[in-house]
Short mmCIF file of C-alpha atoms in Angstrom, two decimals:
data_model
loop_
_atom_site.label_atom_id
_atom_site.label_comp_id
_atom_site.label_asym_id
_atom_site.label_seq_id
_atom_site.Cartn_x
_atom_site.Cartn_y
_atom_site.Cartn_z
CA UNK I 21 176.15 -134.25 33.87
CA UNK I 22 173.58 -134.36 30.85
CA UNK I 23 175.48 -131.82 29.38
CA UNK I 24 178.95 -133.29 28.90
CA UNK I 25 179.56 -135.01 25.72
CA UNK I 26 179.70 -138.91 25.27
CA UNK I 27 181.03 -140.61 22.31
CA UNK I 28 179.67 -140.34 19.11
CA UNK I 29 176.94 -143.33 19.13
CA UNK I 30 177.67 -146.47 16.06
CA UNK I 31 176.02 -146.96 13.67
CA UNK I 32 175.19 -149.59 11.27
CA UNK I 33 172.27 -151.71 10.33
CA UNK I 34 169.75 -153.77 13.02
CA UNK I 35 168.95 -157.27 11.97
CA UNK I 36 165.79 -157.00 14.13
CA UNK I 37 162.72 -155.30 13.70
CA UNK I 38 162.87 -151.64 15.31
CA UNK I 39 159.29 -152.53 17.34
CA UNK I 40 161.16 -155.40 19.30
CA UNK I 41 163.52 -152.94 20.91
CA UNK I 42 161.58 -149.84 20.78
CA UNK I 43 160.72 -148.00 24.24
CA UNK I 44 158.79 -145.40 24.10
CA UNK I 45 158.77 -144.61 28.28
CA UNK I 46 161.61 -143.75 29.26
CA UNK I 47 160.76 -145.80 32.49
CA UNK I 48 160.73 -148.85 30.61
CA UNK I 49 164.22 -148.40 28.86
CA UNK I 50 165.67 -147.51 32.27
CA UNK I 51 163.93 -150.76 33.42
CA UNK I 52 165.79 -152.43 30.16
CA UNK I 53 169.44 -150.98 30.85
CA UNK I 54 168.85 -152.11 34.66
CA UNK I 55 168.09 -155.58 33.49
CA UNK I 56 171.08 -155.91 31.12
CA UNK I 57 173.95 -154.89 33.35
CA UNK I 58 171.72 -157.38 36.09
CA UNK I 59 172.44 -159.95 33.80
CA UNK I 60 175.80 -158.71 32.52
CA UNK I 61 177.12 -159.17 36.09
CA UNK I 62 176.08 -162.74 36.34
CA UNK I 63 176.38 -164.26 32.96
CA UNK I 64 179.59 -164.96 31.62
CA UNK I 65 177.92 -165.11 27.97
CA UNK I 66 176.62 -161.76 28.06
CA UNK I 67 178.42 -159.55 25.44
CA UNK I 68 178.27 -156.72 28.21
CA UNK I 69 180.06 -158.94 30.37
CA UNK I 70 183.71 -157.25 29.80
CA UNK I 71 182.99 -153.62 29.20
CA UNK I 72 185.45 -151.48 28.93
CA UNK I 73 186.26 -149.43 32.44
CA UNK I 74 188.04 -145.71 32.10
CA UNK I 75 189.05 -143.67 34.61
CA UNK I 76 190.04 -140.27 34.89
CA UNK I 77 193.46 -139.85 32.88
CA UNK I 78 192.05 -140.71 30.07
CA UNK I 79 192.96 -144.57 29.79
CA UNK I 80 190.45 -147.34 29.30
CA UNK I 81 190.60 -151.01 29.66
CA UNK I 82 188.49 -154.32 29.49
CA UNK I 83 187.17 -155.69 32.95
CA UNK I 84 184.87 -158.47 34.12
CA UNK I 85 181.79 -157.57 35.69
CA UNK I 86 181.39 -158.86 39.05
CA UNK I 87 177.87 -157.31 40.25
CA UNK I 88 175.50 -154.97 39.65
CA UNK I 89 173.15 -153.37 42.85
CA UNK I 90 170.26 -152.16 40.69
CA UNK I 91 169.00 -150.35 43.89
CA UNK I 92 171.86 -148.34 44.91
CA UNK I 93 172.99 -148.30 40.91
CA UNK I 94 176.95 -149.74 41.55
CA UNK I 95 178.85 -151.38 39.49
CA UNK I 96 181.64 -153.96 40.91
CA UNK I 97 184.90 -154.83 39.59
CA UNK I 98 187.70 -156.57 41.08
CA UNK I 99 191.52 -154.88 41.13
CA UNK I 100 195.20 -154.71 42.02
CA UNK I 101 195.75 -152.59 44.47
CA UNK I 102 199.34 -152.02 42.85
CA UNK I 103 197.67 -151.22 39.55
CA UNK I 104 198.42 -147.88 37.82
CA UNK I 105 194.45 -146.81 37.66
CA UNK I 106 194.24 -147.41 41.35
CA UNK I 107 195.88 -144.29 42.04
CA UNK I 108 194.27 -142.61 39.50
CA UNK I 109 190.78 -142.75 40.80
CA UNK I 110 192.06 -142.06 44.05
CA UNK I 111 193.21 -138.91 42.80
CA UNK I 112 190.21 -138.05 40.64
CA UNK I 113 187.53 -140.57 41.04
CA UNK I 114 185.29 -139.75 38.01
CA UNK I 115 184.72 -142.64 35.57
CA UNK I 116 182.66 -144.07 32.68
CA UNK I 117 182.07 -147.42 31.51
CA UNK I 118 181.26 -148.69 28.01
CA UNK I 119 179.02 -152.02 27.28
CA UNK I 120 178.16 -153.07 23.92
CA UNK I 121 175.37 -156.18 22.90
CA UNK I 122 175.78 -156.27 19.42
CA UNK I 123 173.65 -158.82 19.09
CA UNK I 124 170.72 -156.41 20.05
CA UNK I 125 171.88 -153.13 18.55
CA UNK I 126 172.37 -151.71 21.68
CA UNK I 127 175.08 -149.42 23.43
CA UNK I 128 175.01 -148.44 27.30
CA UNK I 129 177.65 -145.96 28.73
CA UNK I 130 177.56 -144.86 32.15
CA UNK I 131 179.40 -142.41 34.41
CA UNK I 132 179.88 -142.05 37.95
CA UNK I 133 182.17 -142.17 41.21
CA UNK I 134 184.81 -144.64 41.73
CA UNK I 135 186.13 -145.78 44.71
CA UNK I 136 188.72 -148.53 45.56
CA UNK I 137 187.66 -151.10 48.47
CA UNK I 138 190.67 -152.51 50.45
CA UNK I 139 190.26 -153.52 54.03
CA UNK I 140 186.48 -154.30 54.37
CA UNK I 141 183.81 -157.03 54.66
CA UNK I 142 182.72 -156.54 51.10
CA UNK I 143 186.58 -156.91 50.04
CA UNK I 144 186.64 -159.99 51.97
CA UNK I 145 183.61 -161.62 50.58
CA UNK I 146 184.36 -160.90 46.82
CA UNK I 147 187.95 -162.66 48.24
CA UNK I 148 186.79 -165.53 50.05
CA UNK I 149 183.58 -165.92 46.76
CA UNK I 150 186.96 -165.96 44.17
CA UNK I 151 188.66 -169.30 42.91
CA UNK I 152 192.47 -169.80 43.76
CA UNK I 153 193.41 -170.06 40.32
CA UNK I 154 191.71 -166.75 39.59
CA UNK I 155 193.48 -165.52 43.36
CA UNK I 156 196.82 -166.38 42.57
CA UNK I 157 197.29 -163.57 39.81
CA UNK I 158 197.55 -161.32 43.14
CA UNK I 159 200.79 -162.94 43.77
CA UNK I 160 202.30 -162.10 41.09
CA UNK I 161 204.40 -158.95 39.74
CA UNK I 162 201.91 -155.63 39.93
CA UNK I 163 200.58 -154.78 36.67
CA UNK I 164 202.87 -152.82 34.45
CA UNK I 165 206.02 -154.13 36.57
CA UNK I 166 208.70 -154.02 34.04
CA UNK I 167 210.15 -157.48 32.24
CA UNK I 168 213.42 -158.15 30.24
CA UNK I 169 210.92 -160.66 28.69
CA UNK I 170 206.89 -161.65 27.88
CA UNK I 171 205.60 -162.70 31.61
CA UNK I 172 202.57 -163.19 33.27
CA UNK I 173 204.08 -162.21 36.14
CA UNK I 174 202.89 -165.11 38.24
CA UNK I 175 205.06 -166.94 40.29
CA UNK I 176 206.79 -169.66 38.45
CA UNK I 177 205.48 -172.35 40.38
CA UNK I 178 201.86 -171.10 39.66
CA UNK I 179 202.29 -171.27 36.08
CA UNK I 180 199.26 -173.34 34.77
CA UNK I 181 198.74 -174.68 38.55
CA UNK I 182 195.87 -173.31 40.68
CA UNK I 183 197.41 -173.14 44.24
CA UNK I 184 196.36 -174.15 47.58
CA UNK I 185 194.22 -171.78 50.44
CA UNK I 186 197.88 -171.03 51.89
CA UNK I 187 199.49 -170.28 48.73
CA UNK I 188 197.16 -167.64 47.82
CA UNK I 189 196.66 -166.14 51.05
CA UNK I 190 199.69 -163.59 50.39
CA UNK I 191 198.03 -162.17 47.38
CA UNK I 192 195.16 -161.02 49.51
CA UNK I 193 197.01 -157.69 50.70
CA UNK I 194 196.81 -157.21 46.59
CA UNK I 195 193.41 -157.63 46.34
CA UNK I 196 190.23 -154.95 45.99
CA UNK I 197 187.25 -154.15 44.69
CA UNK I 198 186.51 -151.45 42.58
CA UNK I 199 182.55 -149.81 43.23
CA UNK I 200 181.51 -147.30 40.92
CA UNK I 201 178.28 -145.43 41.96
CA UNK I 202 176.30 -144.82 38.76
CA UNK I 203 175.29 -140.88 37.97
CA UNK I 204 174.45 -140.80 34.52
CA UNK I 205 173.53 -143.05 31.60
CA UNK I 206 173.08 -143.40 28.17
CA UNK I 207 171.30 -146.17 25.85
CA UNK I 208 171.63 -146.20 22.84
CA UNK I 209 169.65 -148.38 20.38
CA UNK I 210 171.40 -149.10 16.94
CA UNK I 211 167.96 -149.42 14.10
CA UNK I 212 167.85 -149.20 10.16
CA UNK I 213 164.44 -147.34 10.66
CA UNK I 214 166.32 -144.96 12.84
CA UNK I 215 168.29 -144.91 16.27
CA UNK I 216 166.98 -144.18 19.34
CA UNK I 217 169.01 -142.87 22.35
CA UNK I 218 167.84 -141.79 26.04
CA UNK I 219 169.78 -139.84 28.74
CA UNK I 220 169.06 -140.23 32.30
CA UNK I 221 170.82 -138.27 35.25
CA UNK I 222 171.02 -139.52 38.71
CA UNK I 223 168.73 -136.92 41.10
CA UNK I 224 169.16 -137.88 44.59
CA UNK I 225 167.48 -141.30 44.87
CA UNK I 226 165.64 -140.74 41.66
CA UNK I 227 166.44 -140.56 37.53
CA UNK I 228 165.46 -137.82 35.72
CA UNK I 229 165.45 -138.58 31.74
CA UNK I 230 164.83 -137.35 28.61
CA UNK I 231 164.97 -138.21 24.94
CA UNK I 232 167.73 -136.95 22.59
CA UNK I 233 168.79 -137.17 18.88
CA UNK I 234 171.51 -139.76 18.32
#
């Protein structure tokens, strides 16, 4: 997986110090990207907490974060089951995900295994853990359902208005979660001295890494 290419890295100047984001063990930067998607997942203020999410025919879009396992390496996103990229990584689920903290010079993309989570107890949890407002977009028209005009494609009566437990219960049919099991990564950090960047590839339960040239 090492060997496929990623995007070209950015570049531009660090306002910090290269020494106060410098690794130099590659256990310690894997340590550093494990901690920023931890905190990614559960701070809305974290610049890495809308990556971007693209799947395997080549189309990308911006998603919220919902978890992070840093033991089993997943990623968790929430979906529309009637959504054009559900089928997609049903029919090839290979995907990579792009963060960016440009605040800290630093890039993380990762790749691995998607797979769409209807009918189960994790499903129902991330359900049951979500806010009505945010539920009642799965009431709605799918996503990229067709309109003589601009739409939200909410319900009329849920324009603005955050409805009740009974309201919302149709939507849940609409509802998933999208896992992606992690199998490679790349951090990249942005420094006027000189950028750094580390690989690491997913090796049964361990990571093996190595250094390479930006």
């Amino acid at each position: 997986m090492l060997g496929a290419p990623f995007l070209n890295g950015l570049t531009g100047p660090a306002n910090a110090p290269m020494a106060r984001l410098m690794f130099d063990d590659l256990d310690e930067v894997r340590s550093d990207l494990a901690r920023r998607l931890t905190r990614a997942a559960k701070d809305r203020r974290s610049p890495m907490h809308v990556p971007a999410v693209v799947t395997s025919d080549v189309d990308a879009r911006t998603m919220v974060l919902r978890a992070f396992d840093p033991q089993e390496w997943t990623l968790r996103f929430h979906t529309d089951t009637r959504a054009p990229k559900v089928d997609a990584i049903k029919a090839d689920p290979r995907m990579a995900v792009l963060f960016y903290d440009k605040g800290a010079k630093i890039q993380i993309r990762v790749r691995g295994t998607g797979e769409v989570l209807e009918q189960d107890a994790l499903t129902d949890a991330a359900w049951a853990n979500s806010a009505n407002f945010a539920r009642r977009c799965y009431l709605g028209d799918g996503p990229g359902a067709v309109s003589d005009a601009p739409t939200s494609g909410l319900p009329t009566q849920f324009e603005g208005v955050e409805p009740t437990e009974e309201e919302v219960a149709p939507g849940r049919p609409n509802f998933a979660v999208l896992r992606i099991t992690l199998d490679a990564l790349d951090w990249f950090y942005l420094a006027h001295t000189g950028h750094v960047r580390a690989q690491f590839v997913r090796n049964g339960e361990d990571w093996e890494g190595r250094w390479v040239s930006p």
